[in-house]
Coordinates of C-alpha atoms in Angstrom, one line a residue:
X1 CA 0.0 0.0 0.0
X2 CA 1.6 3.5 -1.3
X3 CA 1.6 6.6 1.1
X4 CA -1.3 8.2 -1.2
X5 CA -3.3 5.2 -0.6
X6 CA -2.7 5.3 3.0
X7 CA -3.4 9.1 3.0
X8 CA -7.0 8.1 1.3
X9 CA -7.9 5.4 3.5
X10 CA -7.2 7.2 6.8
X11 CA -9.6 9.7 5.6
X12 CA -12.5 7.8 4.9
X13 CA -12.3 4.8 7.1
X14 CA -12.7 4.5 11.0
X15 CA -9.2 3.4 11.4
X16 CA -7.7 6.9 12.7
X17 CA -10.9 6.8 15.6
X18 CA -10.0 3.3 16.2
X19 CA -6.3 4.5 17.2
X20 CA -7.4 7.2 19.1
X21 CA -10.4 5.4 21.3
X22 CA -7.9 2.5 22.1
X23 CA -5.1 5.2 23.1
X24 CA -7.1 7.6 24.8
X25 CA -9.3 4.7 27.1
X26 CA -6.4 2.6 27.9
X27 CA -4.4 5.7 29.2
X28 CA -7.2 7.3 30.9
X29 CA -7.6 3.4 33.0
X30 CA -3.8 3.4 33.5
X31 CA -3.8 7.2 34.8
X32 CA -7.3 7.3 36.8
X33 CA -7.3 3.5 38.0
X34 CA -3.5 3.7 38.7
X35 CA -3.4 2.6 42.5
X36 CA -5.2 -0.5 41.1
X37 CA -2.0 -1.4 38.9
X38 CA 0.0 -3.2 41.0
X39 CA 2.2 -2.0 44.2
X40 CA 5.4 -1.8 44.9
X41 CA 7.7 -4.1 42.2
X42 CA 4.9 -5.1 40.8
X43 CA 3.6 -1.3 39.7
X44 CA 2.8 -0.8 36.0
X45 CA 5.5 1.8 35.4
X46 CA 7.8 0.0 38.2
X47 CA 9.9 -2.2 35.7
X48 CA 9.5 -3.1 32.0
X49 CA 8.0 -6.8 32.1
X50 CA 5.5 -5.4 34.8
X51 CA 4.3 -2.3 32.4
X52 CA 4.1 -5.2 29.3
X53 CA 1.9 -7.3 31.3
X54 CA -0.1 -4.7 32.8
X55 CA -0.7 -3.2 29.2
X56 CA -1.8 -7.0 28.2
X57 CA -3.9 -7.1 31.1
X58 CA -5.7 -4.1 29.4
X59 CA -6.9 -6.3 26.6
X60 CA -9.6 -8.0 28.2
X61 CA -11.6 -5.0 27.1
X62 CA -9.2 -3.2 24.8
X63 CA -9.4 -6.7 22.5
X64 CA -13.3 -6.5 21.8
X65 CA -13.4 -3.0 21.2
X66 CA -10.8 -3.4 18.5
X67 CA -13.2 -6.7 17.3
X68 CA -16.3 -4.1 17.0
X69 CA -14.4 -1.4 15.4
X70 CA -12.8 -3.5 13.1
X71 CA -16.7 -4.7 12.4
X72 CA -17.9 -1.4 11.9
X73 CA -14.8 -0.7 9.5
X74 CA -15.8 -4.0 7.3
X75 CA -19.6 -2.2 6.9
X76 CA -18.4 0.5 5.6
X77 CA -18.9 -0.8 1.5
X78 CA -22.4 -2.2 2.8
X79 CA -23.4 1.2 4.1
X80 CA -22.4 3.1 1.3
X81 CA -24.1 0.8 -1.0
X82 CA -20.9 0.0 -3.2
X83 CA -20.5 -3.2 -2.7
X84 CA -21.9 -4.7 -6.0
X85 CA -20.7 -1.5 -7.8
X86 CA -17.0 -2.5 -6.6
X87 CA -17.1 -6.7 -7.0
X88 CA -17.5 -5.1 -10.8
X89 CA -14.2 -3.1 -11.0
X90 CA -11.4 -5.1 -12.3
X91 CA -9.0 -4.6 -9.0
X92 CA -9.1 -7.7 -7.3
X93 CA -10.5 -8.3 -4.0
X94 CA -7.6 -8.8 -2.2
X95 CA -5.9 -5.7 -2.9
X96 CA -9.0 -3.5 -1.6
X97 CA -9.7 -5.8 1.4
X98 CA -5.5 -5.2 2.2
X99 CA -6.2 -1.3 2.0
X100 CA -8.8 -1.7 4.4
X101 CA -7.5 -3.7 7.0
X102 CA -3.7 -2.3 6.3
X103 CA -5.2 0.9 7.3
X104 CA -6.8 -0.1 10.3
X105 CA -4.1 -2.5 11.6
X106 CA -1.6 0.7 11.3
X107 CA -3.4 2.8 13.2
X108 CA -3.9 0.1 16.2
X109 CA -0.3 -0.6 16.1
X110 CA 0.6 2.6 16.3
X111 CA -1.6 3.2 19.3
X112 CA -1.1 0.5 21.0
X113 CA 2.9 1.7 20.6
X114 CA 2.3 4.4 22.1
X115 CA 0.7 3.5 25.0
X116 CA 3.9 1.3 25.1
X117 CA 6.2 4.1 24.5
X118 CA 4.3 6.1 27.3
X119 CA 4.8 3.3 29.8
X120 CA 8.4 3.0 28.9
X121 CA 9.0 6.4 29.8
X122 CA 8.0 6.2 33.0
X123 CA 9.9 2.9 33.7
X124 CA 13.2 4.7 32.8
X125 CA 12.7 7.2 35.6
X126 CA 12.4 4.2 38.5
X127 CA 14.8 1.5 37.4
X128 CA 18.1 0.9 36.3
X129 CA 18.1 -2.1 34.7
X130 CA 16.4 -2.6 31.0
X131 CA 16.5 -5.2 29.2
X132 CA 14.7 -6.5 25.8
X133 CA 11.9 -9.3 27.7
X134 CA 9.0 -7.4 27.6
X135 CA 8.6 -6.9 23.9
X136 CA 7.6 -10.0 23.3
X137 CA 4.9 -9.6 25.5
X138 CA 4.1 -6.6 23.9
X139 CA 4.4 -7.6 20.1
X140 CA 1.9 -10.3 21.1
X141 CA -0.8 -7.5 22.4
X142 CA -0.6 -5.7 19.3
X143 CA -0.7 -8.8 17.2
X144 CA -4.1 -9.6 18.9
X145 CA -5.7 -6.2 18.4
X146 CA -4.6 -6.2 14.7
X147 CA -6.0 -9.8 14.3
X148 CA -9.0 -9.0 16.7
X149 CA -9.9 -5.7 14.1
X150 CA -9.3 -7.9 11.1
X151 CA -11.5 -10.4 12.2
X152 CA -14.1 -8.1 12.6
X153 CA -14.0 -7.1 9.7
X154 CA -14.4 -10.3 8.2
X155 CA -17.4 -11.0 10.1
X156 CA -19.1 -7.9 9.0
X157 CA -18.6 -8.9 5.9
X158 CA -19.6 -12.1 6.0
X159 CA -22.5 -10.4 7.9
X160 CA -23.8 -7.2 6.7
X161 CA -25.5 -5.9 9.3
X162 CA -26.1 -3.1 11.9
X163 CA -26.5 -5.1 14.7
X164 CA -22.9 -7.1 13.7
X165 CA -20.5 -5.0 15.4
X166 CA -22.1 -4.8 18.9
X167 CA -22.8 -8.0 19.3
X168 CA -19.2 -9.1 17.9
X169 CA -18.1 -6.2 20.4
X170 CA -20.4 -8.2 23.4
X171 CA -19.3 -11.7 22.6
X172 CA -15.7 -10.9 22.6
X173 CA -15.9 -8.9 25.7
X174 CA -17.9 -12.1 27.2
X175 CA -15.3 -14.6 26.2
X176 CA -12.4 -12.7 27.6
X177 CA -14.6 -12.3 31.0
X178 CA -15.1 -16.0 30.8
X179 CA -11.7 -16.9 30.6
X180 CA -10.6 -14.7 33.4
X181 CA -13.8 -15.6 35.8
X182 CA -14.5 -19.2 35.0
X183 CA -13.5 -21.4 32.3
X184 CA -9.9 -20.3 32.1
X185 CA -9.6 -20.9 35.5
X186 CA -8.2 -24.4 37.3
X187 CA -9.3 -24.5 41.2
X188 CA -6.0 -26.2 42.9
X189 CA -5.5 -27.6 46.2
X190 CA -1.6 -25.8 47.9
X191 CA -1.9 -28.2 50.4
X192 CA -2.5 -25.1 53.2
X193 CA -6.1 -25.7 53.0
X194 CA -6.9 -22.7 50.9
X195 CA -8.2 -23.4 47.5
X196 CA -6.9 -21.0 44.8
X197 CA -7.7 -21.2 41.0
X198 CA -4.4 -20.9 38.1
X199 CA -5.0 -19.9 34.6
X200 CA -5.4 -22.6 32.3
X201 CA -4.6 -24.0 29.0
X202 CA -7.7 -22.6 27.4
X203 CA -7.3 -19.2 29.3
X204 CA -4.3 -18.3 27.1
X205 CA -6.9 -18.5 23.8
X206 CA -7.7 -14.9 25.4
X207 CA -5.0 -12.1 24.4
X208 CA -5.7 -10.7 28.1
X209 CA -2.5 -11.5 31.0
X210 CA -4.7 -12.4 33.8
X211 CA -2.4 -12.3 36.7
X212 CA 0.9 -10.0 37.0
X213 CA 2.5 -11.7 39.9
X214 CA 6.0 -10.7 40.5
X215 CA 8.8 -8.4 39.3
X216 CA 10.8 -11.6 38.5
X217 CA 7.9 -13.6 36.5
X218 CA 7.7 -13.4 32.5
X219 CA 5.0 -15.3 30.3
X220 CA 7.0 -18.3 29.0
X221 CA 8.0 -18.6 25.3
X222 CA 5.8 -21.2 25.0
X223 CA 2.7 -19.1 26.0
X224 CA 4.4 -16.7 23.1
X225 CA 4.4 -19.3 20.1
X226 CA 1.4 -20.6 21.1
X227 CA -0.7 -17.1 21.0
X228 CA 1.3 -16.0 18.1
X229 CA -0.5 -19.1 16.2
X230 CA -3.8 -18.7 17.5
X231 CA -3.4 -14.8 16.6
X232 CA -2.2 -15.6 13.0
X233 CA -5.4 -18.3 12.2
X234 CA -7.7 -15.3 13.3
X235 CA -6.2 -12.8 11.2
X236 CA -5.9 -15.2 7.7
X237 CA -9.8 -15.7 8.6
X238 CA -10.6 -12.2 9.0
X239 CA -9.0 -11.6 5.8
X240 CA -10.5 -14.8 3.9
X241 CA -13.8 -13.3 4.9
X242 CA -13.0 -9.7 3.7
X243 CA -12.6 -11.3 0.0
X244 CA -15.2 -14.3 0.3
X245 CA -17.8 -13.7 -2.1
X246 CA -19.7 -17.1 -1.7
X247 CA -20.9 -18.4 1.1
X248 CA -19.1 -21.9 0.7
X249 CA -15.8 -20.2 0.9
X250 CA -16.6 -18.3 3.7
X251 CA -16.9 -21.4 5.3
X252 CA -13.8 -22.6 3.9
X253 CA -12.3 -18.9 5.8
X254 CA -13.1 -20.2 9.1
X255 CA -10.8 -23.3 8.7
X256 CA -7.6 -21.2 9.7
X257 CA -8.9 -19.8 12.9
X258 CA -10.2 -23.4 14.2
X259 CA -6.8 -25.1 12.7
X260 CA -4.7 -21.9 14.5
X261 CA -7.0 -22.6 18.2
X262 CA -6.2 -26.6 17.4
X263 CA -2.5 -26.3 17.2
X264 CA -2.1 -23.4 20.0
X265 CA -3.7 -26.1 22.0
X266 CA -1.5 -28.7 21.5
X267 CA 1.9 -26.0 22.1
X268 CA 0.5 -23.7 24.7
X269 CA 1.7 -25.5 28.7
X270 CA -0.9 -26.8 30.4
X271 CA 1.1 -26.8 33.9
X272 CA 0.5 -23.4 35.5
X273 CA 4.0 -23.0 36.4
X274 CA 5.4 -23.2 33.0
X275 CA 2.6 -20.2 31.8
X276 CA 4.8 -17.8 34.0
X277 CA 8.4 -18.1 34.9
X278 CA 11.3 -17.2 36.4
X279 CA 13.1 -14.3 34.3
X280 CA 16.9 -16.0 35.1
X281 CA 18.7 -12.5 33.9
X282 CA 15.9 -10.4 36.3
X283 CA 16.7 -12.8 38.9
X284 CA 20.4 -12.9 39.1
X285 CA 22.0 -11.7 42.3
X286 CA 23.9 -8.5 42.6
X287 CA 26.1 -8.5 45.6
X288 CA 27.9 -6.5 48.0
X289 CA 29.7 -8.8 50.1
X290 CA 26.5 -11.1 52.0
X291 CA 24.0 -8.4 50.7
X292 CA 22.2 -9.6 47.5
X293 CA 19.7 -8.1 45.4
X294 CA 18.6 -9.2 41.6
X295 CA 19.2 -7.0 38.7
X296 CA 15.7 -5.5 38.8
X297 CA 16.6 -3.7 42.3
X298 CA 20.1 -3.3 41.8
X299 CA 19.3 0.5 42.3
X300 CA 18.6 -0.1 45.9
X301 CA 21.5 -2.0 46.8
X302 CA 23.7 1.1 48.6
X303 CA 21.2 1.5 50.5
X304 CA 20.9 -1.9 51.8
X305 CA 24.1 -3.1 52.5
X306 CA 25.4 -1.4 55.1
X307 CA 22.4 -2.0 57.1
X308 CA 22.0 -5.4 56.2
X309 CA 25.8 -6.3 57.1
X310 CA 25.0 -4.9 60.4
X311 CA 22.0 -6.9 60.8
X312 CA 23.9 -9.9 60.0
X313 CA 26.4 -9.3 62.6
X314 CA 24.2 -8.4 65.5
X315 CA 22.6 -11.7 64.5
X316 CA 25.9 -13.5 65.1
X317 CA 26.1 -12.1 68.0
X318 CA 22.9 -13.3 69.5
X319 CA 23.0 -16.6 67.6
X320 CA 26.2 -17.7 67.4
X321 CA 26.7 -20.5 64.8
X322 CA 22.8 -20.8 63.9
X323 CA 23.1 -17.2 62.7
X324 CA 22.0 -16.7 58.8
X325 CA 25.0 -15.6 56.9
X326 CA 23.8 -13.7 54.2
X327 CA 20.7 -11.3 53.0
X328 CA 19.5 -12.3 50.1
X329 CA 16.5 -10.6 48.1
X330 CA 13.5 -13.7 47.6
X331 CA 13.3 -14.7 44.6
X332 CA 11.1 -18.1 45.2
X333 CA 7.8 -18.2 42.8
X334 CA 5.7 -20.3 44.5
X335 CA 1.9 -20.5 43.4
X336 CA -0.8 -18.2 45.1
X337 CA -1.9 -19.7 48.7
X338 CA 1.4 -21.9 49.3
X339 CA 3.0 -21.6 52.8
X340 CA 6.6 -20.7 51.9
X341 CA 9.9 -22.4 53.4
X342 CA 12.5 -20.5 54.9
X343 CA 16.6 -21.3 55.0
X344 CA 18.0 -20.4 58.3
X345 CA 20.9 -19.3 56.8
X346 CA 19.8 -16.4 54.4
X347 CA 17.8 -13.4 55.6
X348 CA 14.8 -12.7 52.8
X349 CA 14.7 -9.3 51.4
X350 CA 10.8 -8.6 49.9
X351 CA 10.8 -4.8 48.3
X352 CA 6.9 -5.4 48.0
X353 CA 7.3 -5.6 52.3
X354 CA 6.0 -2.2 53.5
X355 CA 7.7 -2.5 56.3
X356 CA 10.9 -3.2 54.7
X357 CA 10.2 -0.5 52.3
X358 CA 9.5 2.3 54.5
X359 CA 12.7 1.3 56.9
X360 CA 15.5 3.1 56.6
X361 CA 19.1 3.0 58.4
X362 CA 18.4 2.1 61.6
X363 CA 14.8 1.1 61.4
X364 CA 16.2 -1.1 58.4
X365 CA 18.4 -3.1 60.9
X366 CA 15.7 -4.1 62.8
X367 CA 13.6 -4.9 60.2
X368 CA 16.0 -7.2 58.4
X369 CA 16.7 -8.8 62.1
X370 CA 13.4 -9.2 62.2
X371 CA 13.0 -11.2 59.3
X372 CA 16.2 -13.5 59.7
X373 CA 13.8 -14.6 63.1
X374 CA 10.8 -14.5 62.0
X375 CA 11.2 -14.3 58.0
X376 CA 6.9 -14.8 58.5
X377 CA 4.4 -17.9 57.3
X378 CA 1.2 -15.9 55.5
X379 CA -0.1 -18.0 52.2
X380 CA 1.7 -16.8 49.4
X381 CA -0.3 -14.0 48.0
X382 CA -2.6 -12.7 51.7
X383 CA -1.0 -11.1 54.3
X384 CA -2.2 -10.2 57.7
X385 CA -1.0 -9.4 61.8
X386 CA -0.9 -11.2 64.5
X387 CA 1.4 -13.1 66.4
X388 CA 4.0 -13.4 63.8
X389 CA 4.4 -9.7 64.3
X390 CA 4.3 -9.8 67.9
X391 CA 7.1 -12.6 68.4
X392 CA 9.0 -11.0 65.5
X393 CA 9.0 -7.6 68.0
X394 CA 10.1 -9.8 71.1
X395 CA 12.7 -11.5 69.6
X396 CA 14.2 -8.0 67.8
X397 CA 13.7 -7.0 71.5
X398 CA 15.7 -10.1 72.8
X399 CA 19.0 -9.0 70.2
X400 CA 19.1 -5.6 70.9
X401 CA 18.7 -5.8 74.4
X402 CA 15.4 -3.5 74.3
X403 CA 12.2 -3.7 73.0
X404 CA 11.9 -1.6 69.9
X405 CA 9.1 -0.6 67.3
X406 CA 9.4 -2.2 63.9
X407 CA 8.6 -0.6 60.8
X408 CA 5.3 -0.8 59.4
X409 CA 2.7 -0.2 56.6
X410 CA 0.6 1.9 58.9
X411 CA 0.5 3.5 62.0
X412 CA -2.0 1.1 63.3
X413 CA -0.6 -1.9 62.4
X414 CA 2.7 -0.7 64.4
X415 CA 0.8 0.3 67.4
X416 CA -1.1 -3.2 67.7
X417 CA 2.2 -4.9 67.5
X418 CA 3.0 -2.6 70.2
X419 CA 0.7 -2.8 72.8
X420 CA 0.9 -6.6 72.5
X421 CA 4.2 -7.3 72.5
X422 CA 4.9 -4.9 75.7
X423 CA 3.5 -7.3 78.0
X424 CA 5.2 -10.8 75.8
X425 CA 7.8 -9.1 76.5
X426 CA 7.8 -8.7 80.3
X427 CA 7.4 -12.0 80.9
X428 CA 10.0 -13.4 78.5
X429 CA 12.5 -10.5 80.4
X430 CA 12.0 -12.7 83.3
X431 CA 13.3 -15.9 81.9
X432 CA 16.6 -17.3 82.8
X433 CA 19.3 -16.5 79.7
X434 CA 19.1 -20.2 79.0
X435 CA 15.6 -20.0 79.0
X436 CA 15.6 -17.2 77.0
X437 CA 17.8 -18.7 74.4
X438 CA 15.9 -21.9 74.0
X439 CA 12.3 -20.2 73.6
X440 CA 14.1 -18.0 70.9
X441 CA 15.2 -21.3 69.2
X442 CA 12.3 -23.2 69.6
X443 CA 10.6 -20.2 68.1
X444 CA 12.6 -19.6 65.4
X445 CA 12.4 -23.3 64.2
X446 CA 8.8 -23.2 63.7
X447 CA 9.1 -19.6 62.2
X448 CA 11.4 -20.9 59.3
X449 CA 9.3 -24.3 58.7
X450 CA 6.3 -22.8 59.2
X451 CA 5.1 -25.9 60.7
X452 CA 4.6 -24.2 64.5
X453 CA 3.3 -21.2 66.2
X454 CA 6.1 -19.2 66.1
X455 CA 4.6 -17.0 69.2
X456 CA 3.2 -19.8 71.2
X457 CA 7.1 -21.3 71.0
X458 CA 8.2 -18.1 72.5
X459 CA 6.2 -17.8 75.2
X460 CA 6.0 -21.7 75.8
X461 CA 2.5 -22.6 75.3
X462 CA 1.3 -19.8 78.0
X463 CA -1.4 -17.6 77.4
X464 CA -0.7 -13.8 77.2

């Protein structure tokens, strides 16, 4: 398609308000619904596989209005009444339908770039490392919007009527809903007696990222070549349908989209854990003598070591042999609901911690000997207070000689752990040193296996 053709087709087609509408809505939900986007690493505009996947996420309604504008762009011969006038003219099919849906697929691409280039701009300004992982991700979304409008069109076609492109706009909207909310959706047992349902196989048929879990997590290439098919089969329909003039080969059309869904299928993991993995190059450590971070917060690292060396030595000190040696930033994926395992030798670093993430210099000490105690047993993916916090306050207490107020999210949270631990801590005061020292063991080894009650341990069964 030459520029001048281009130049026509922008001007009487809908594919310059098809741009604009997907641009415009997307940014305005990124902008306006932005403390729904993810927190901390996992923030849209935090790193750059986070902003793909949240711009993916997008597409469970982005997706079917590109399907009904891409309808409404395939009625435009119908309405003008043209259509017999141009099946007459000697320019083949093909060449008009590839105006039409050249057109449109430009101007989607070049919004949905955009939105991309937006994100991207913001990423630079809180992160250091870049890297090339997240275009996949996003050369997928804009392969889905420009199969999803071509599609439409094809239908419309095939379909000449007002009523075509809401309805196609409806149905796509429902089957994206329906593979985030239900048939997508696997209910698995963690084995901590809290039922929690993973994407499926048949979930990835939808262009849509349903989950955006960590910083460290990518989409697998697998999940890529699979979609990428899928995508392709809906586009070569979309298009058979745009030149179809019979309705036996527009039968014959839908043969690459059901022989594109057929082999996605057949490539695209059915085991949740290989539908997002580990990033290896996000997760590899960057050190400053035992203080570790990945590459994604290799930023933040200054500021950690010092008090994280110190932490590890006042932790010597107090523990002796049994002391953890190193602090480490987690970089575990375990699936949503788990109860995680803890090493006694490694203090876990979480930048999504509030606590951790509101500490600083001193406050950070005690924070990260807090966690090399009581590193903390909550089913991946829930948090709460409780006892945790409260024997994670004693034993800090119990190192530093004095009880101390750890960092927290909120000011109420801190005071609750607080006003409970005052009196825990009384009472353990009392205890012999020996005493003392065993309760913080005993605690400690049902804090890491997360098998016990790390409080209960401390304070030996007693009530408080």
């Amino acid at each position: 398609m030459n520029p001048r053709v281009l130049r026509i087709e922008l001007r009487r087609s809908v594919a310059p308000w098809a741009g604009a509408v997907i641009l415009t809505t997307a940014l305005a939900f990124l902008f306006l619904l932005k403390g729904t986007l993810g927190t901390g690493t996992t923030a849209w505009t935090a790193q750059w596989t986070t902003m793909a996947l949240w711009i993916r996420a997008l597409l469970f309604y982005l997706w079917p209005l590109a399907v009904g504008l891409g309808a409404l762009q395939g009625l435009r011969d119908h309405r003008s009444k043209m259509s017999e006038l141009l099946s007459s003219t000697p320019r083949p099919a093909r060449h008009r339908a590839a105006a039409l849906a050249g057109t449109t697929a430009a101007a989607l691409t070049s919004a949905f770039a955009l939105l991309v280039l937006v994100g991207g701009v913001q990423v630079l300004a809180h992160t250091a490392y870049t890297h090339l992982g997240w275009l996949p991700i996003s050369l997928v979304g804009a392969l889905s919007l420009v199969a999803g409008s071509v599609l439409g069109m094809g239908a419309a076609r095939a379909l000449p009527s007002a009523l075509t492109p809401p309805l196609l706009t409806v149905g796509a909207f429902a089957f994206t809903v329906l593979m985030q909310l239900s048939l997508g959706r696997t209910q698995t047992d963690t084995g901590a007696g809290i039922p929690v349902t993973e994407p499926n196989r048949l979930s990835l048929l939808s262009p849509a990222v349903q989950d955006v879990r960590t910083a460290l997590t990518t989409l697998s290439a697998a999940v890529h070549l699979g979609q990428t098919i899928w995508l392709l089969g809906m586009a070569v329909t979309g298009f058979a349908l745009l030149v179809a003039a019979r309705r036996r080969t527009r039968l014959l059309a839908l043969t690459p989209v059901l022989a594109g869904a057929a082999v996605a299928l057949l490539v695209l993991p059915a085991d949740p854990d290989r539908i997002f993995v580990v990033d290896r190059a996000a997760a590899e450590p960057v050190c400053d003598g035992p203080v570790c971070v990945t590459r994604t917060q290799q930023g933040r690292l200054a500021d950690i070591a010092g008090p994280g060396k110190k932490a590890l030595s006042l932790l010597h000190t107090a523990l002796g042999d049994r002391a953890p040696v190193s602090v480490r930033e987690n970089t575990a994926v375990l699936p949503e609901g788990s109860t995680p395992k803890w090493s006694g030798r490694t203090v876990p670093l979480d930048f999504d911690d509030a606590g951790l993430v509101a500490a600083r210099g001193e406050e950070l000490t005690w924070a990260l000997i807090g966690k090399g105690l009581v590193p903390g047993c909550s089913p991946v993916g829930w948090s709460g207070t409780g006892g945790e916090d409260i024997a994670r306050a004693v034993a800090v207490g119990w190192v530093l000689g004095d009880l101390r107020s750890l960092p927290h999210a909120s000011a109420n949270v801190r005071d609750y752990a607080d006003t409970e631990a005052r009196p825990v801590w009384k009472k353990f005061r009392t205890l012999p040193k020996a005493e003392q020292r065993a309760r913080i063991d005993a605690m400690r080894t049902a804090a890491l296996s997360c098998e016990g009650d790390a409080l209960e341990a401390l304070t030996g069964g007693a009530s408080r």
